[in-house]
Amino acid sequence: MATLSSAPKVQYRSLIARTVRMINHAGVMHASGHVAGRDPDDPNVMWINSRKAGRSTLTAEDIVPVNLRTGERIGEGDEAPSEVHIHRAVFNARPDVQAICHTHPDYIVALSIAGKTLHPVHPVGGFLPESTPIFDDANLINTPARGELIAQALGKAPVLVLRGHGVVVTASSIEEVLMRTISCEDNARFQYIASAIGEPKIICGEELVIAARDIMKPVVVRKHFQYHEENAERAGALSGLD
Ligand SMILES: [Zn+2]
């Protein structure tokens, strides 16, 4: 049974709360999105923003632990979100993944409703595969069985689009999942706008290899995180966090 090796992990929980607020401030979180991180000391535990916590006002206290083996919320307090099954199944299927964001961004969802595959069309989307996999079902992922279907559809990809619903973004750190989530939606917006004018040109082959290498550099990930942190800070979106 998974246990908490060094509760309460205030700093790590605060980073997740900060990240939720920053993604929300960037317009990509909406009311029901979530960010989950694998416990740095216990790979069988994840931390996720609670179901009821407001995405613009949450704090470290609203980031709750879940046992990845049983799916149960560890300890007392607010429950995990109804779509916690996405995170549990993906963390269990992908030991390489340390952070996951599930959210419902406008352009990614609009492209999926129109039957368009999400492609890398701008270097900010350089971490995407040439064709992003899609889960062809618009309903909530609110059971363990549906969580398993998401993990299967994702496979080894970094991102899964959920048709008419949202996106699942995986990463190797909390900072990286913020960069990927916001950049994924930026890329989708470029693809959407380009589609209104003509046929979008997809970044592929060697060009995509170079784009992926450049966008995934730690210094670039850090720069994106800092940019969004400063924007959120200046707008007062991080007040009362710590
Ligand atoms: Zn959802």
PDB file of N, CA, C and O and ligand atoms in Angstrom, residues 32 34 83 86 102-104 140-141 162 165-166, ligand 1:
ATOM      1  N   SER A  32     -12.830  23.144 -14.972  1.00  0.00           N
ATOM      2  CA  SER A  32     -12.720  21.740 -14.564  1.00  0.00           C
ATOM      3  C   SER A  32     -11.407  21.056 -14.922  1.00  0.00           C
ATOM      4  O   SER A  32     -11.332  19.826 -14.907  1.00  0.00           O
ATOM      5  N   HIS A  34      -7.316  19.913 -14.606  1.00  0.00           N
ATOM      6  CA  HIS A  34      -6.474  19.517 -13.478  1.00  0.00           C
ATOM      7  C   HIS A  34      -5.047  19.233 -13.893  1.00  0.00           C
ATOM      8  O   HIS A  34      -4.775  18.817 -15.015  1.00  0.00           O
ATOM      9  N   GLU A  83     -12.587  13.087 -12.964  1.00  0.00           N
ATOM     10  CA  GLU A  83     -11.790  12.502 -14.045  1.00  0.00           C
ATOM     11  C   GLU A  83     -10.379  12.097 -13.590  1.00  0.00           C
ATOM     12  O   GLU A  83      -9.467  11.971 -14.416  1.00  0.00           O
ATOM     13  N   ILE A  86      -8.180   9.421 -15.467  1.00  0.00           N
ATOM     14  CA  ILE A  86      -7.243   9.698 -16.568  1.00  0.00           C
ATOM     15  C   ILE A  86      -5.817   9.640 -16.034  1.00  0.00           C
ATOM     16  O   ILE A  86      -4.959   8.927 -16.570  1.00  0.00           O
ATOM     17  N   HIS A 102      -4.838  17.642 -17.645  1.00  0.00           N
ATOM     18  CA  HIS A 102      -6.045  17.402 -18.452  1.00  0.00           C
ATOM     19  C   HIS A 102      -6.881  18.667 -18.397  1.00  0.00           C
ATOM     20  O   HIS A 102      -7.242  19.145 -17.322  1.00  0.00           O
ATOM     21  N   THR A 103      -7.154  19.214 -19.571  1.00  0.00           N
ATOM     22  CA  THR A 103      -7.945  20.431 -19.629  1.00  0.00           C
ATOM     23  C   THR A 103      -8.768  20.434 -20.921  1.00  0.00           C
ATOM     24  O   THR A 103      -8.748  19.471 -21.677  1.00  0.00           O
ATOM     25  N   HIS A 104      -9.511  21.514 -21.129  1.00  0.00           N
ATOM     26  CA  HIS A 104     -10.520  21.522 -22.188  1.00  0.00           C
ATOM     27  C   HIS A 104     -10.367  22.767 -23.059  1.00  0.00           C
ATOM     28  O   HIS A 104     -11.263  23.607 -23.108  1.00  0.00           O
ATOM     29  N   LEU A 140     -17.273  12.187 -20.421  1.00  0.00           N
ATOM     30  CA  LEU A 140     -16.309  12.296 -19.329  1.00  0.00           C
ATOM     31  C   LEU A 140     -15.592  10.970 -19.073  1.00  0.00           C
ATOM     32  O   LEU A 140     -16.146   9.883 -19.301  1.00  0.00           O
ATOM     33  N   ILE A 141     -14.366  11.096 -18.559  1.00  0.00           N
ATOM     34  CA  ILE A 141     -13.576   9.902 -18.211  1.00  0.00           C
ATOM     35  C   ILE A 141     -13.735   9.707 -16.704  1.00  0.00           C
ATOM     36  O   ILE A 141     -12.857  10.043 -15.900  1.00  0.00           O
ATOM     37  N   LEU A 162      -8.969  14.451 -26.875  1.00  0.00           N
ATOM     38  CA  LEU A 162     -10.244  13.777 -26.605  1.00  0.00           C
ATOM     39  C   LEU A 162     -11.305  14.514 -27.412  1.00  0.00           C
ATOM     40  O   LEU A 162     -11.610  15.680 -27.117  1.00  0.00           O
ATOM     41  N   HIS A 165     -14.016  17.231 -26.292  1.00  0.00           N
ATOM     42  CA  HIS A 165     -13.867  17.236 -24.837  1.00  0.00           C
ATOM     43  C   HIS A 165     -12.613  17.987 -24.378  1.00  0.00           C
ATOM     44  O   HIS A 165     -12.727  19.006 -23.712  1.00  0.00           O
ATOM     45  N   GLY A 166     -11.429  17.508 -24.738  1.00  0.00           N
ATOM     46  CA  GLY A 166     -10.241  18.164 -24.204  1.00  0.00           C
ATOM     47  C   GLY A 166      -8.960  17.515 -24.658  1.00  0.00           C
ATOM     48  O   GLY A 166      -8.873  16.954 -25.750  1.00  0.00           O
TER      49      GLY A 166
HETATM   50 ZN    ZN B   1     -12.358  16.519 -18.996  1.00  0.00          ZN
END
